[in-house]
PDB file of N, CA and C in Angstrom:
ATOM      1  N   MET Z  23     114.087 105.153  97.669  1.00 88.00           N
ATOM      2  CA  MET Z  23     114.338 103.815  98.156  1.00 88.00           C
ATOM      3  C   MET Z  23     115.505 103.880  99.128  1.00 88.00           C
ATOM      4  N   THR Z  24     115.393 103.155 100.226  1.00 92.00           N
ATOM      5  CA  THR Z  24     116.421 103.130 101.251  1.00 92.00           C
ATOM      6  C   THR Z  24     117.435 102.034 100.953  1.00 92.00           C
ATOM      7  N   THR Z  25     118.676 102.293 101.311  1.00 93.00           N
ATOM      8  CA  THR Z  25     119.739 101.313 101.135  1.00 93.00           C
ATOM      9  C   THR Z  25     120.019 100.628 102.460  1.00 93.00           C
ATOM     10  N   MET Z  26     120.234  99.308 102.400  1.00 93.00           N
ATOM     11  CA  MET Z  26     120.569  98.535 103.594  1.00 93.00           C
ATOM     12  C   MET Z  26     121.761  97.656 103.260  1.00 93.00           C
ATOM     13  N   ASN Z  27     122.755  97.677 104.114  1.00 94.00           N
ATOM     14  CA  ASN Z  27     123.925  96.821 103.927  1.00 94.00           C
ATOM     15  C   ASN Z  27     123.761  95.571 104.770  1.00 94.00           C
ATOM     16  N   VAL Z  28     124.061  94.426 104.176  1.00 94.00           N
ATOM     17  CA  VAL Z  28     123.931  93.143 104.860  1.00 94.00           C
ATOM     18  C   VAL Z  28     125.240  92.386 104.712  1.00 94.00           C
ATOM     19  N   SER Z  29     125.744  91.861 105.827  1.00 97.00           N
ATOM     20  CA  SER Z  29     126.963  91.049 105.791  1.00 97.00           C
ATOM     21  C   SER Z  29     126.583  89.592 105.585  1.00 97.00           C
ATOM     22  N   LEU Z  30     127.239  88.958 104.620  1.00 97.00           N
ATOM     23  CA  LEU Z  30     126.962  87.558 104.304  1.00 97.00           C
ATOM     24  C   LEU Z  30     128.269  86.789 104.201  1.00 97.00           C
ATOM     25  N   PRO Z  31     128.241  85.518 104.591  1.00 98.00           N
ATOM     26  CA  PRO Z  31     129.423  84.692 104.324  1.00 98.00           C
ATOM     27  C   PRO Z  31     129.566  84.488 102.814  1.00 98.00           C
ATOM     28  N   ASP Z  32     130.763  84.171 102.392  1.00 98.00           N
ATOM     29  CA  ASP Z  32     131.033  84.005 100.961  1.00 98.00           C
ATOM     30  C   ASP Z  32     130.112  82.980 100.310  1.00 98.00           C
ATOM     31  N   THR Z  33     129.789  81.918 101.027  1.00 98.00           N
ATOM     32  CA  THR Z  33     128.939  80.880 100.437  1.00 98.00           C
ATOM     33  C   THR Z  33     127.552  81.423 100.092  1.00 98.00           C
ATOM     34  N   LEU Z  34     127.002  82.263 100.956  1.00 98.00           N
ATOM     35  CA  LEU Z  34     125.688  82.850 100.663  1.00 98.00           C
ATOM     36  C   LEU Z  34     125.779  83.878  99.540  1.00 98.00           C
ATOM     37  N   ARG Z  35     126.836  84.662  99.541  1.00 97.00           N
ATOM     38  CA  ARG Z  35     127.027  85.629  98.459  1.00 97.00           C
ATOM     39  C   ARG Z  35     127.116  84.911  97.123  1.00 97.00           C
ATOM     40  N   ASP Z  36     127.891  83.817  97.087  1.00 98.00           N
ATOM     41  CA  ASP Z  36     128.024  83.036  95.856  1.00 98.00           C
ATOM     42  C   ASP Z  36     126.674  82.463  95.427  1.00 98.00           C
ATOM     43  N   TYR Z  37     125.905  81.983  96.392  1.00 98.00           N
ATOM     44  CA  TYR Z  37     124.588  81.427  96.082  1.00 98.00           C
ATOM     45  C   TYR Z  37     123.683  82.500  95.480  1.00 98.00           C
ATOM     46  N   ILE Z  38     123.684  83.673  96.073  1.00 98.00           N
ATOM     47  CA  ILE Z  38     122.856  84.773  95.558  1.00 98.00           C
ATOM     48  C   ILE Z  38     123.278  85.136  94.144  1.00 98.00           C
ATOM     49  N   GLU Z  39     124.566  85.251  93.919  1.00 97.00           N
ATOM     50  CA  GLU Z  39     125.056  85.583  92.580  1.00 97.00           C
ATOM     51  C   GLU Z  39     124.638  84.522  91.564  1.00 97.00           C
ATOM     52  N   GLN Z  40     124.660  83.260  91.972  1.00 97.00           N
ATOM     53  CA  GLN Z  40     124.234  82.174  91.086  1.00 97.00           C
ATOM     54  C   GLN Z  40     122.739  82.300  90.778  1.00 97.00           C
ATOM     55  N   GLN Z  41     121.939  82.600  91.785  1.00 97.00           N
ATOM     56  CA  GLN Z  41     120.495  82.737  91.586  1.00 97.00           C
ATOM     57  C   GLN Z  41     120.167  83.924  90.685  1.00 97.00           C
ATOM     58  N   VAL Z  42     120.943  84.975  90.795  1.00 97.00           N
ATOM     59  CA  VAL Z  42     120.746  86.141  89.923  1.00 97.00           C
ATOM     60  C   VAL Z  42     120.964  85.728  88.472  1.00 97.00           C
ATOM     61  N   LYS Z  43     122.020  84.960  88.230  1.00 96.00           N
ATOM     62  CA  LYS Z  43     122.335  84.540  86.861  1.00 96.00           C
ATOM     63  C   LYS Z  43     121.282  83.594  86.295  1.00 96.00           C
ATOM     64  N   ILE Z  44     120.902  82.573  87.057  1.00 96.00           N
ATOM     65  CA  ILE Z  44     119.992  81.564  86.510  1.00 96.00           C
ATOM     66  C   ILE Z  44     118.518  81.941  86.668  1.00 96.00           C
ATOM     67  N   GLY Z  45     118.241  82.889  87.546  1.00 93.00           N
ATOM     68  CA  GLY Z  45     116.848  83.244  87.803  1.00 93.00           C
ATOM     69  C   GLY Z  45     116.355  84.443  87.029  1.00 93.00           C
ATOM     70  N   GLY Z  46     117.221  85.027  86.234  1.00 92.00           N
ATOM     71  CA  GLY Z  46     116.802  86.154  85.418  1.00 92.00           C
ATOM     72  C   GLY Z  46     116.652  87.456  86.185  1.00 92.00           C
ATOM     73  N   TYR Z  47     117.308  87.568  87.317  1.00 96.00           N
ATOM     74  CA  TYR Z  47     117.250  88.806  88.097  1.00 96.00           C
ATOM     75  C   TYR Z  47     118.287  89.784  87.562  1.00 96.00           C
ATOM     76  N   GLY Z  48     117.988  91.060  87.672  1.00 96.00           N
ATOM     77  CA  GLY Z  48     118.902  92.077  87.186  1.00 96.00           C
ATOM     78  C   GLY Z  48     120.042  92.357  88.143  1.00 96.00           C
ATOM     79  N   SER Z  49     119.831  92.054  89.420  1.00 97.00           N
ATOM     80  CA  SER Z  49     120.849  92.327  90.429  1.00 97.00           C
ATOM     81  C   SER Z  49     120.557  91.502  91.679  1.00 97.00           C
ATOM     82  N   SER Z  50     121.531  91.478  92.570  1.00 97.00           N
ATOM     83  CA  SER Z  50     121.319  90.780  93.836  1.00 97.00           C
ATOM     84  C   SER Z  50     120.235  91.476  94.655  1.00 97.00           C
ATOM     85  N   SER Z  51     120.152  92.789  94.550  1.00 96.00           N
ATOM     86  CA  SER Z  51     119.099  93.528  95.258  1.00 96.00           C
ATOM     87  C   SER Z  51     117.717  93.097  94.784  1.00 96.00           C
ATOM     88  N   GLU Z  52     117.576  92.916  93.486  1.00 97.00           N
ATOM     89  CA  GLU Z  52     116.292  92.472  92.932  1.00 97.00           C
ATOM     90  C   GLU Z  52     115.940  91.083  93.459  1.00 97.00           C
ATOM     91  N   TYR Z  53     116.924  90.201  93.545  1.00 98.00           N
ATOM     92  CA  TYR Z  53     116.704  88.851  94.065  1.00 98.00           C
ATOM     93  C   TYR Z  53     116.269  88.901  95.532  1.00 98.00           C
ATOM     94  N   ILE Z  54     116.949  89.703  96.333  1.00 97.00           N
ATOM     95  CA  ILE Z  54     116.618  89.826  97.759  1.00 97.00           C
ATOM     96  C   ILE Z  54     115.219  90.412  97.924  1.00 97.00           C
ATOM     97  N   ARG Z  55     114.876  91.433  97.144  1.00 97.00           N
ATOM     98  CA  ARG Z  55     113.525  92.014  97.220  1.00 97.00           C
ATOM     99  C   ARG Z  55     112.471  90.965  96.893  1.00 97.00           C
ATOM    100  N   ASP Z  56     112.750  90.125  95.899  1.00 97.00           N
ATOM    101  CA  ASP Z  56     111.810  89.071  95.537  1.00 97.00           C
ATOM    102  C   ASP Z  56     111.649  88.071  96.682  1.00 97.00           C
ATOM    103  N   LEU Z  57     112.746  87.710  97.330  1.00 98.00           N
ATOM    104  CA  LEU Z  57     112.669  86.802  98.475  1.00 98.00           C
ATOM    105  C   LEU Z  57     111.819  87.396  99.593  1.00 98.00           C
ATOM    106  N   ILE Z  58     112.002  88.676  99.844  1.00 98.00           N
ATOM    107  CA  ILE Z  58     111.237  89.336 100.904  1.00 98.00           C
ATOM    108  C   ILE Z  58     109.755  89.361 100.549  1.00 98.00           C
ATOM    109  N   ARG Z  59     109.440  89.682  99.292  1.00 98.00           N
ATOM    110  CA  ARG Z  59     108.025  89.681  98.873  1.00 98.00           C
ATOM    111  C   ARG Z  59     107.415  88.291  99.010  1.00 98.00           C
ATOM    112  N   GLN Z  60     108.174  87.258  98.635  1.00 98.00           N
ATOM    113  CA  GLN Z  60     107.681  85.883  98.777  1.00 98.00           C
ATOM    114  C   GLN Z  60     107.432  85.543 100.247  1.00 98.00           C
ATOM    115  N   ASP Z  61     108.327  85.986 101.119  1.00 99.00           N
ATOM    116  CA  ASP Z  61     108.172  85.733 102.547  1.00 99.00           C
ATOM    117  C   ASP Z  61     106.941  86.454 103.094  1.00 99.00           C
ATOM    118  N   GLN Z  62     106.733  87.704 102.665  1.00 98.00           N
ATOM    119  CA  GLN Z  62     105.546  88.444 103.089  1.00 98.00           C
ATOM    120  C   GLN Z  62     104.277  87.724 102.647  1.00 98.00           C
ATOM    121  N   LYS Z  63     104.268  87.255 101.419  1.00 98.00           N
ATOM    122  CA  LYS Z  63     103.099  86.549 100.891  1.00 98.00           C
ATOM    123  C   LYS Z  63     102.849  85.260 101.670  1.00 98.00           C
ATOM    124  N   ARG Z  64     103.911  84.522 101.953  1.00 98.00           N
ATOM    125  CA  ARG Z  64     103.784  83.267 102.699  1.00 98.00           C
ATOM    126  C   ARG Z  64     103.217  83.519 104.089  1.00 98.00           C
ATOM    127  N   LYS Z  65     103.714  84.551 104.760  1.00 98.00           N
ATOM    128  CA  LYS Z  65     103.227  84.860 106.106  1.00 98.00           C
ATOM    129  C   LYS Z  65     101.778  85.326 106.078  1.00 98.00           C
ATOM    130  N   ALA Z  66     101.401  86.080 105.061  1.00 98.00           N
ATOM    131  CA  ALA Z  66     100.006  86.510 104.930  1.00 98.00           C
ATOM    132  C   ALA Z  66      99.102  85.303 104.711  1.00 98.00           C
ATOM    133  N   GLN Z  67      99.559  84.345 103.904  1.00 98.00           N
ATOM    134  CA  GLN Z  67      98.777  83.126 103.668  1.00 98.00           C
ATOM    135  C   GLN Z  67      98.651  82.302 104.945  1.00 98.00           C
ATOM    136  N   GLU Z  68      99.733  82.218 105.721  1.00 98.00           N
ATOM    137  CA  GLU Z  68      99.682  81.493 106.991  1.00 98.00           C
ATOM    138  C   GLU Z  68      98.699  82.157 107.949  1.00 98.00           C
ATOM    139  N   HIS Z  69      98.718  83.492 107.985  1.00 98.00           N
ATOM    140  CA  HIS Z  69      97.799  84.234 108.856  1.00 98.00           C
ATOM    141  C   HIS Z  69      96.358  83.984 108.437  1.00 98.00           C
ATOM    142  N   LEU Z  70      96.102  84.022 107.145  1.00 98.00           N
ATOM    143  CA  LEU Z  70      94.756  83.769 106.643  1.00 98.00           C
ATOM    144  C   LEU Z  70      94.311  82.348 106.986  1.00 98.00           C
ATOM    145  N   GLN Z  71      95.212  81.397 106.835  1.00 98.00           N
ATOM    146  CA  GLN Z  71      94.880  80.014 107.170  1.00 98.00           C
ATOM    147  C   GLN Z  71      94.544  79.889 108.657  1.00 98.00           C
ATOM    148  N   THR Z  72      95.300  80.564 109.509  1.00 98.00           N
ATOM    149  CA  THR Z  72      95.016  80.550 110.945  1.00 98.00           C
ATOM    150  C   THR Z  72      93.636  81.120 111.224  1.00 98.00           C
ATOM    151  N   LEU Z  73      93.311  82.243 110.579  1.00 97.00           N
ATOM    152  CA  LEU Z  73      91.991  82.849 110.770  1.00 97.00           C
ATOM    153  C   LEU Z  73      90.877  81.926 110.288  1.00 97.00           C
ATOM    154  N   LEU Z  74      91.098  81.283 109.156  1.00 95.00           N
ATOM    155  CA  LEU Z  74      90.092  80.353 108.634  1.00 95.00           C
ATOM    156  C   LEU Z  74      89.873  79.176 109.579  1.00 95.00           C
ATOM    157  N   LEU Z  75      90.959  78.633 110.115  1.00 96.00           N
ATOM    158  CA  LEU Z  75      90.831  77.519 111.051  1.00 96.00           C
ATOM    159  C   LEU Z  75      90.139  77.951 112.339  1.00 96.00           C
ATOM    160  N   GLU Z  76      90.442  79.163 112.812  1.00 96.00           N
ATOM    161  CA  GLU Z  76      89.755  79.684 113.992  1.00 96.00           C
ATOM    162  C   GLU Z  76      88.261  79.811 113.716  1.00 96.00           C
ATOM    163  N   GLY Z  77      87.930  80.265 112.524  1.00 92.00           N
ATOM    164  CA  GLY Z  77      86.524  80.387 112.152  1.00 92.00           C
ATOM    165  C   GLY Z  77      85.830  79.039 112.123  1.00 92.00           C
ATOM    166  N   LEU Z  78      86.501  78.043 111.563  1.00 91.00           N
ATOM    167  CA  LEU Z  78      85.917  76.705 111.507  1.00 91.00           C
ATOM    168  C   LEU Z  78      85.735  76.110 112.904  1.00 91.00           C
ATOM    169  N   ASP Z  79      86.671  76.432 113.797  1.00 94.00           N
ATOM    170  CA  ASP Z  79      86.615  75.897 115.153  1.00 94.00           C
ATOM    171  C   ASP Z  79      85.699  76.698 116.076  1.00 94.00           C
ATOM    172  N   SER Z  80      85.150  77.802 115.596  1.00 94.00           N
ATOM    173  CA  SER Z  80      84.380  78.696 116.471  1.00 94.00           C
ATOM    174  C   SER Z  80      82.949  78.234 116.706  1.00 94.00           C
ATOM    175  N   GLY Z  81      82.535  77.217 116.017  1.00 90.00           N
ATOM    176  CA  GLY Z  81      81.186  76.711 116.250  1.00 90.00           C
ATOM    177  C   GLY Z  81      80.386  76.650 114.973  1.00 90.00           C
ATOM    178  N   GLU Z  82      79.120  76.333 115.153  1.00 91.00           N
ATOM    179  CA  GLU Z  82      78.223  76.185 114.015  1.00 91.00           C
ATOM    180  C   GLU Z  82      77.969  77.537 113.347  1.00 91.00           C
ATOM    181  N   ALA Z  83      77.962  77.523 112.039  1.00 86.00           N
ATOM    182  CA  ALA Z  83      77.720  78.755 111.277  1.00 86.00           C
ATOM    183  C   ALA Z  83      76.251  79.147 111.370  1.00 86.00           C
ATOM    184  N   LEU Z  84      76.023  80.437 111.421  1.00 89.00           N
ATOM    185  CA  LEU Z  84      74.663  80.966 111.446  1.00 89.00           C
ATOM    186  C   LEU Z  84      74.348  81.567 110.087  1.00 89.00           C
ATOM    187  N   PRO Z  85      73.110  81.447 109.628  1.00 94.00           N
ATOM    188  CA  PRO Z  85      72.755  82.041 108.332  1.00 94.00           C
ATOM    189  C   PRO Z  85      72.846  83.564 108.395  1.00 94.00           C
ATOM    190  N   MET Z  86      73.268  84.160 107.278  1.00 94.00           N
ATOM    191  CA  MET Z  86      73.397  85.618 107.183  1.00 94.00           C
ATOM    192  C   MET Z  86      72.218  86.164 106.387  1.00 94.00           C
ATOM    193  N   SER Z  87      71.648  87.237 106.898  1.00 96.00           N
ATOM    194  CA  SER Z  87      70.536  87.885 106.200  1.00 96.00           C
ATOM    195  C   SER Z  87      71.073  89.007 105.322  1.00 96.00           C
ATOM    196  N   ASP Z  88      70.232  89.540 104.458  1.00 97.00           N
ATOM    197  CA  ASP Z  88      70.621  90.695 103.644  1.00 97.00           C
ATOM    198  C   ASP Z  88      71.000  91.867 104.540  1.00 97.00           C
ATOM    199  N   ARG Z  89      70.290  92.014 105.638  1.00 97.00           N
ATOM    200  CA  ARG Z  89      70.584  93.108 106.579  1.00 97.00           C
ATOM    201  C   ARG Z  89      71.982  92.936 107.175  1.00 97.00           C
ATOM    202  N   ASP Z  90      72.346  91.697 107.527  1.00 96.00           N
ATOM    203  CA  ASP Z  90      73.682  91.432 108.064  1.00 96.00           C
ATOM    204  C   ASP Z  90      74.757  91.881 107.077  1.00 96.00           C
ATOM    205  N   TRP Z  91      74.591  91.503 105.800  1.00 96.00           N
ATOM    206  CA  TRP Z  91      75.575  91.864 104.779  1.00 96.00           C
ATOM    207  C   TRP Z  91      75.632  93.374 104.585  1.00 96.00           C
ATOM    208  N   THR Z  92      74.503  94.038 104.628  1.00 97.00           N
ATOM    209  CA  THR Z  92      74.464  95.498 104.497  1.00 97.00           C
ATOM    210  C   THR Z  92      75.229  96.148 105.641  1.00 97.00           C
ATOM    211  N   GLU Z  93      75.021  95.667 106.856  1.00 97.00           N
ATOM    212  CA  GLU Z  93      75.730  96.223 108.017  1.00 97.00           C
ATOM    213  C   GLU Z  93      77.233  95.979 107.919  1.00 97.00           C
ATOM    214  N   ILE Z  94      77.618  94.816 107.435  1.00 97.00           N
ATOM    215  CA  ILE Z  94      79.046  94.522 107.266  1.00 97.00           C
ATOM    216  C   ILE Z  94      79.656  95.459 106.230  1.00 97.00           C
ATOM    217  N   ARG Z  95      78.975  95.651 105.105  1.00 97.00           N
ATOM    218  CA  ARG Z  95      79.483  96.566 104.064  1.00 97.00           C
ATOM    219  C   ARG Z  95      79.633  97.980 104.611  1.00 97.00           C
ATOM    220  N   GLN Z  96      78.651  98.436 105.371  1.00 97.00           N
ATOM    221  CA  GLN Z  96      78.712  99.780 105.950  1.00 97.00           C
ATOM    222  C   GLN Z  96      79.900  99.903 106.897  1.00 97.00           C
ATOM    223  N   ALA Z  97      80.105  98.892 107.736  1.00 97.00           N
ATOM    224  CA  ALA Z  97      81.219  98.924 108.682  1.00 97.00           C
ATOM    225  C   ALA Z  97      82.557  98.966 107.950  1.00 97.00           C
ATOM    226  N   VAL Z  98      82.675  98.190 106.886  1.00 97.00           N
ATOM    227  CA  VAL Z  98      83.917  98.184 106.103  1.00 97.00           C
ATOM    228  C   VAL Z  98      84.133  99.536 105.435  1.00 97.00           C
ATOM    229  N   GLN Z  99      83.088 100.101 104.848  1.00 97.00           N
ATOM    230  CA  GLN Z  99      83.204 101.408 104.199  1.00 97.00           C
ATOM    231  C   GLN Z  99      83.596 102.485 105.203  1.00 97.00           C
ATOM    232  N   GLU Z 100      83.010 102.456 106.397  1.00 96.00           N
ATOM    233  CA  GLU Z 100      83.364 103.433 107.428  1.00 96.00           C
ATOM    234  C   GLU Z 100      84.821 103.279 107.848  1.00 96.00           C
ATOM    235  N   LYS Z 101      85.267 102.041 107.995  1.00 94.00           N
ATOM    236  CA  LYS Z 101      86.658 101.802 108.379  1.00 94.00           C
ATOM    237  C   LYS Z 101      87.615 102.301 107.300  1.00 94.00           C
ATOM    238  N   LEU Z 102      87.283 102.053 106.040  1.00 95.00           N
ATOM    239  CA  LEU Z 102      88.120 102.535 104.937  1.00 95.00           C
ATOM    240  C   LEU Z 102      88.166 104.055 104.903  1.00 95.00           C
ATOM    241  N   GLN Z 103      87.041 104.700 105.140  1.00 94.00           N
ATOM    242  CA  GLN Z 103      87.001 106.164 105.152  1.00 94.00           C
ATOM    243  C   GLN Z 103      87.854 106.718 106.285  1.00 94.00           C
ATOM    244  N   GLN Z 104      87.841 106.060 107.439  1.00 93.00           N
ATOM    245  CA  GLN Z 104      88.664 106.503 108.565  1.00 93.00           C
ATOM    246  C   GLN Z 104      90.148 106.352 108.248  1.00 93.00           C
ATOM    247  N   GLN Z 105      90.495 105.266 107.585  1.00 91.00           N
ATOM    248  CA  GLN Z 105      91.896 105.010 107.255  1.00 91.00           C
ATOM    249  C   GLN Z 105      92.420 105.966 106.189  1.00 91.00           C
ATOM    250  N   HIS Z 106      91.564 106.341 105.259  1.00 88.00           N
ATOM    251  CA  HIS Z 106      91.998 107.166 104.131  1.00 88.00           C
ATOM    252  C   HIS Z 106      91.535 108.609 104.244  1.00 88.00           C
ATOM    253  N   GLY Z 107      91.010 108.959 105.398  1.00 73.00           N
ATOM    254  CA  GLY Z 107      90.634 110.336 105.687  1.00 73.00           C
ATOM    255  C   GLY Z 107      89.514 110.798 104.881  1.00 73.00           C
TER     256      GLY Z 107
END
């Protein structure tokens, strides 16, 4: 695990220490890691929502055949194999 030093004003340091105490965190590092994970999750959800809205705005949906789904599965499997060697 990599170490990162962050400069904070006293008010933020005090706030973090308070959150560690009342939030059941073992350390300020654990609290910060949790905040970062929450931020990552929020951004992923926002991205997914954007993609969903783009899909809804892209026009009328077309019916999918069994062949379409088979081709999609094959494409996904090939992409996964390329990524994982």
